[in-house]
JSON list of C-alpha atoms in Angstrom, two decimals:
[
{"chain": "A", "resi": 16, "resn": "UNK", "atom": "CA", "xyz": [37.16, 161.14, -17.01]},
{"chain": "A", "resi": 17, "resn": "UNK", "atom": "CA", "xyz": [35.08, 158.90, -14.41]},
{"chain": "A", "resi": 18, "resn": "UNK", "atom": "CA", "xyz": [32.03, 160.43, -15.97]},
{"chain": "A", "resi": 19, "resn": "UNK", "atom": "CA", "xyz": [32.66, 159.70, -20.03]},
{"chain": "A", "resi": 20, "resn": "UNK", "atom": "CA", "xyz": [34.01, 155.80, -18.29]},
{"chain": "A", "resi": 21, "resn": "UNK", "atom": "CA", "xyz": [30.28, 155.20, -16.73]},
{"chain": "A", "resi": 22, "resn": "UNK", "atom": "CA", "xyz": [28.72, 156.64, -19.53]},
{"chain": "A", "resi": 23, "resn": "UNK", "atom": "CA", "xyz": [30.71, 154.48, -22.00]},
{"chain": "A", "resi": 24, "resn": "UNK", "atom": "CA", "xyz": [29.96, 151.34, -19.33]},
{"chain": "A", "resi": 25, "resn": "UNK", "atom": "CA", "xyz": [26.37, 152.10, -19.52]},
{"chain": "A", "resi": 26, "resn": "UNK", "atom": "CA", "xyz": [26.40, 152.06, -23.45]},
{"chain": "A", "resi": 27, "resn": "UNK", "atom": "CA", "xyz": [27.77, 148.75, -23.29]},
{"chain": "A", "resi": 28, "resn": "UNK", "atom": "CA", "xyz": [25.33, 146.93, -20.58]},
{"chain": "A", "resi": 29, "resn": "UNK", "atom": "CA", "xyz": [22.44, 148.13, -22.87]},
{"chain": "A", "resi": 30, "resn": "UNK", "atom": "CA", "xyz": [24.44, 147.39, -25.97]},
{"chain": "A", "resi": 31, "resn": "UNK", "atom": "CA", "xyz": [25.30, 143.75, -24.74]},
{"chain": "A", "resi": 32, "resn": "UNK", "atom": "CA", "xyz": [22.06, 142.76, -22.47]},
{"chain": "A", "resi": 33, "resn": "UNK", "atom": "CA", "xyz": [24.93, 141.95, -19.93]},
{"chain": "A", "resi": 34, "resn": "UNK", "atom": "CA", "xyz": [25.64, 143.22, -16.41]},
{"chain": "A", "resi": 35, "resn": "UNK", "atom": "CA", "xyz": [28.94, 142.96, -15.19]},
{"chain": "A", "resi": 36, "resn": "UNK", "atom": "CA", "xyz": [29.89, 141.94, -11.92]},
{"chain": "A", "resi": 37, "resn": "UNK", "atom": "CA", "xyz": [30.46, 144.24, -8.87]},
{"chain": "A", "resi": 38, "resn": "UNK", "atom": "CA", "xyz": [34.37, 144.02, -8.33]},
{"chain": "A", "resi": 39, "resn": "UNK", "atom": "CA", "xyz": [35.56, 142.91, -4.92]},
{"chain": "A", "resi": 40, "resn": "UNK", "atom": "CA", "xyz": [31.84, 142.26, -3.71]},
{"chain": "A", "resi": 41, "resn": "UNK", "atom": "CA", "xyz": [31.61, 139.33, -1.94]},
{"chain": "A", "resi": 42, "resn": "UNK", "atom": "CA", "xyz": [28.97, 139.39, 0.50]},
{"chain": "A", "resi": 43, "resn": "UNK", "atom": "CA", "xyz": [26.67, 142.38, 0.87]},
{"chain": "A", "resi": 44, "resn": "UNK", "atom": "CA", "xyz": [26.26, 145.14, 3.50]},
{"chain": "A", "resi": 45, "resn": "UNK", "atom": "CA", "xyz": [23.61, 144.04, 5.43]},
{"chain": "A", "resi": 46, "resn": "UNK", "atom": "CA", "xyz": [22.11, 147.39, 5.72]},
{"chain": "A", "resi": 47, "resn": "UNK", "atom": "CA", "xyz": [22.10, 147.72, 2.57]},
{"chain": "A", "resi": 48, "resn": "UNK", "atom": "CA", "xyz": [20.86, 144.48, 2.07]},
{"chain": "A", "resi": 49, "resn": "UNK", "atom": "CA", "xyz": [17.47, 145.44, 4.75]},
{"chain": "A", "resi": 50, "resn": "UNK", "atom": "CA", "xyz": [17.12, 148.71, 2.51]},
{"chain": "A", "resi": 51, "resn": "UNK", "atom": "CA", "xyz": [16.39, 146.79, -0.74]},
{"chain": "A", "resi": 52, "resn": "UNK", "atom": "CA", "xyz": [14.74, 144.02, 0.17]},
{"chain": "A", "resi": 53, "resn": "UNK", "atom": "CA", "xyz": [11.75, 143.48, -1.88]},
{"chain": "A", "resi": 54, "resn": "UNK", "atom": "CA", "xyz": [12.93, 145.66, -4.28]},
{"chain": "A", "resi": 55, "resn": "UNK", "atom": "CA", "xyz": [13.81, 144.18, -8.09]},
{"chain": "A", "resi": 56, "resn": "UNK", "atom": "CA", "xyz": [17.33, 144.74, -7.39]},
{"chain": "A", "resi": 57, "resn": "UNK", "atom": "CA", "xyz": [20.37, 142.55, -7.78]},
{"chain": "A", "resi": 58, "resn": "UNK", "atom": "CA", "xyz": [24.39, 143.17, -6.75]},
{"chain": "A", "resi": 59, "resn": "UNK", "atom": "CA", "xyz": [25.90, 140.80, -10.21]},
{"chain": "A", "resi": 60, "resn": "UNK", "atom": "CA", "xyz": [29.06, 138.62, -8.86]},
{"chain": "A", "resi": 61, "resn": "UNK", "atom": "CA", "xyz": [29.11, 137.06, -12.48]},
{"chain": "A", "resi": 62, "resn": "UNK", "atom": "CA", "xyz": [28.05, 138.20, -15.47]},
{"chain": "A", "resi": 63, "resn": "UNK", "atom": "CA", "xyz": [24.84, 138.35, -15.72]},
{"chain": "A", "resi": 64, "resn": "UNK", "atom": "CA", "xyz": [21.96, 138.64, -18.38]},
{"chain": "A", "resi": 65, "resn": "UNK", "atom": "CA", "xyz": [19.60, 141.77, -18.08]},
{"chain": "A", "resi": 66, "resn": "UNK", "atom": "CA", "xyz": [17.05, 139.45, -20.09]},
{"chain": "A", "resi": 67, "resn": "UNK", "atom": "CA", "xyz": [15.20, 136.06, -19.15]},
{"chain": "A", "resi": 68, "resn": "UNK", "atom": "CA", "xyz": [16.61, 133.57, -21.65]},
{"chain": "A", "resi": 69, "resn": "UNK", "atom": "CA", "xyz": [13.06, 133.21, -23.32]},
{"chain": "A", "resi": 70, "resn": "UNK", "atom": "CA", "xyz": [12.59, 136.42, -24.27]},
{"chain": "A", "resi": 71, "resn": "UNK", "atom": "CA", "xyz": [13.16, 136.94, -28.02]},
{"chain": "A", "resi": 72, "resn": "UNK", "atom": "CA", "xyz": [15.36, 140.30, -28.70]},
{"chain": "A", "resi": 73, "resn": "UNK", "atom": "CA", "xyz": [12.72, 140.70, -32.19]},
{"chain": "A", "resi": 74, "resn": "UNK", "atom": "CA", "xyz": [9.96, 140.86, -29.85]},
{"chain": "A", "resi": 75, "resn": "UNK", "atom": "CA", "xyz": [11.21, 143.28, -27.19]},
{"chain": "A", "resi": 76, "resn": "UNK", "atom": "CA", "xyz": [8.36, 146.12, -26.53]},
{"chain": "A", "resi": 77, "resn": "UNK", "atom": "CA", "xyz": [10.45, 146.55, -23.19]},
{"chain": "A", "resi": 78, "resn": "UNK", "atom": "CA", "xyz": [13.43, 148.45, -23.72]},
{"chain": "A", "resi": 79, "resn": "UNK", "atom": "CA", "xyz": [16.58, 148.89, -20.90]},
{"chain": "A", "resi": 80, "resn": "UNK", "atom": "CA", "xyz": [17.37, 151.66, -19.06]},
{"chain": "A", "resi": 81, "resn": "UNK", "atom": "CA", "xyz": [20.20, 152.71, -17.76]},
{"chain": "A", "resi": 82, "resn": "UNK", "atom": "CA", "xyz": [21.48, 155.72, -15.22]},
{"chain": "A", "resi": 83, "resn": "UNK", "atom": "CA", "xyz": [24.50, 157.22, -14.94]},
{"chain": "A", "resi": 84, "resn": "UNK", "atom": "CA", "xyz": [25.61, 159.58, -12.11]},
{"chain": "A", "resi": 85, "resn": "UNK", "atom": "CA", "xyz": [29.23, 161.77, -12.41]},
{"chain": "A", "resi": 86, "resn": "UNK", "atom": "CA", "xyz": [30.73, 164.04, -9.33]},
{"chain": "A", "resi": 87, "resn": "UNK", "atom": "CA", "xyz": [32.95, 166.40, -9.89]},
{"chain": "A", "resi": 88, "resn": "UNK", "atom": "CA", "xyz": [35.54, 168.26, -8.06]},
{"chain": "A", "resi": 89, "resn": "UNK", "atom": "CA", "xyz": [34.52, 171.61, -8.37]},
{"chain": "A", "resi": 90, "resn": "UNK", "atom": "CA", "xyz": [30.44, 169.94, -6.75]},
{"chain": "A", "resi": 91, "resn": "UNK", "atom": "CA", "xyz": [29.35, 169.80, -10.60]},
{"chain": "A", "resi": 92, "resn": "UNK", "atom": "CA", "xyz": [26.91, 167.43, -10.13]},
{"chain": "A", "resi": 93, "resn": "UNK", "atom": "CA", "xyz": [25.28, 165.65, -13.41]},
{"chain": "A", "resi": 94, "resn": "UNK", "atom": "CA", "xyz": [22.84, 162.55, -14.25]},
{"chain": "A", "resi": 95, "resn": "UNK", "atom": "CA", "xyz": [21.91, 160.97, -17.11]},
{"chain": "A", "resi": 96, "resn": "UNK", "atom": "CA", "xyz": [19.68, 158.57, -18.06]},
{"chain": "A", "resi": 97, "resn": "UNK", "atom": "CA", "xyz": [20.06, 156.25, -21.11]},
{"chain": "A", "resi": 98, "resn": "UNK", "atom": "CA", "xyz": [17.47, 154.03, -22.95]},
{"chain": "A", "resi": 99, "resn": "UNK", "atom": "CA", "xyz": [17.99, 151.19, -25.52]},
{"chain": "A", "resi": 100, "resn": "UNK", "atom": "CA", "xyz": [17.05, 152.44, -29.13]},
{"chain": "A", "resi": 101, "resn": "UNK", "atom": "CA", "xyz": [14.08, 151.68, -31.02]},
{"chain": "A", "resi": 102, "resn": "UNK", "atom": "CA", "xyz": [14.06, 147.75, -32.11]},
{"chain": "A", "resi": 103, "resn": "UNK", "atom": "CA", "xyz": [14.55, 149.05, -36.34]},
{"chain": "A", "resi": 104, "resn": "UNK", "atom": "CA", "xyz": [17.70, 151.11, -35.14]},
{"chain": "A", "resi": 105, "resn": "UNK", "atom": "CA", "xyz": [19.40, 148.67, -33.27]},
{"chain": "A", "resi": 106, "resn": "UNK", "atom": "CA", "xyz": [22.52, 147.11, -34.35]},
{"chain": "A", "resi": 107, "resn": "UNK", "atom": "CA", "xyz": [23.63, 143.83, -32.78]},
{"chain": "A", "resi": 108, "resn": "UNK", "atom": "CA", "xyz": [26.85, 143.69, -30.35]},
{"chain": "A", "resi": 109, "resn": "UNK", "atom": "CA", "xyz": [30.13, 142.81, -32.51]},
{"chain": "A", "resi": 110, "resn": "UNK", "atom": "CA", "xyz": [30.61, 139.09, -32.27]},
{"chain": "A", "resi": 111, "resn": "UNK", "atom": "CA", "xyz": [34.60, 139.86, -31.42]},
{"chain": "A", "resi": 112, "resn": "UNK", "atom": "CA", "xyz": [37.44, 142.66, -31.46]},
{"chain": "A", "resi": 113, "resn": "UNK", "atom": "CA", "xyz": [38.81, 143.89, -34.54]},
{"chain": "A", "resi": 114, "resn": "UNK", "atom": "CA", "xyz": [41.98, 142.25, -35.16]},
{"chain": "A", "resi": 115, "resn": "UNK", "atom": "CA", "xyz": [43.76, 145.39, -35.49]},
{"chain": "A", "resi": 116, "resn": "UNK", "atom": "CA", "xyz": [43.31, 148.94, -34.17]},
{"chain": "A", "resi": 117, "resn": "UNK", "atom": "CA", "xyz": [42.50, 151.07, -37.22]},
{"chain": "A", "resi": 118, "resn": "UNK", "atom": "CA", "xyz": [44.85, 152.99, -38.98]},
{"chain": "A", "resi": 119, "resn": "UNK", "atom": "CA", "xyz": [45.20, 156.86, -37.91]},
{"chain": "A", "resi": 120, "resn": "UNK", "atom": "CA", "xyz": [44.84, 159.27, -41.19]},
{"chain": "A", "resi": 121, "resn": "UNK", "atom": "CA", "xyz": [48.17, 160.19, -42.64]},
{"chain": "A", "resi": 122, "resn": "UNK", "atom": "CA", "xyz": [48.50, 163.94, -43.55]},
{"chain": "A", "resi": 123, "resn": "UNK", "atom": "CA", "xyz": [51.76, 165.37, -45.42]},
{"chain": "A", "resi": 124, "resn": "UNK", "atom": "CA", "xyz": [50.72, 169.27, -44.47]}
]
């Protein structure tokens, strides 16, 4: 279940141009902190866009990518990597939440 919930997070950051914030982080490991450090790297504590505000979603030639990583129980062990789709495939975020679920098909077998 973690697995399909990262996946499905890392649909929506690429989806959205958005990273959401790290929960409960309020000030960084330090070692961690020495590790990354002049690395393009960033630990979100607000939303935050994966895009500079002057570049123009028609003309992206730069794609996002996104990796997931699952653990399982049993030591299964997978990774994924995700990349936006082409520019002509790309369908813009919904602008809000249906206002009701849909309705589940009705069968009289």
């Amino acid at each position: 279940a973690a697995g399909i919930a990262g996946l499905i997070k890392a649909v929506l950051v690429l989806q959205h141009e958005q990273a959401p914030p790290n929960a409960g982080l309020e000030v960084l490991n330090p070692k961690i902190a020495a590790v990354v450090e002049g690395f393009p790297v960033a630990f979100p504590q607000k939303l935050a866009s994966l895009r500079p505000s002057s570049h123009k979603r028609d003309n992206d030639d730069h794609p996002l990518v996104a990796g997931v990583s699952s653990f399982g129980y049993a030591g299964t062990i997978a990774h994924a990597l995700l990349c936006q789709a082409p520019i002509e495939l790309r369908r813009p975020p919904p602008s809000s939440p249906p206002s009701s679920p849909p309705s589940p098909p009705l069968s009289s077998s």
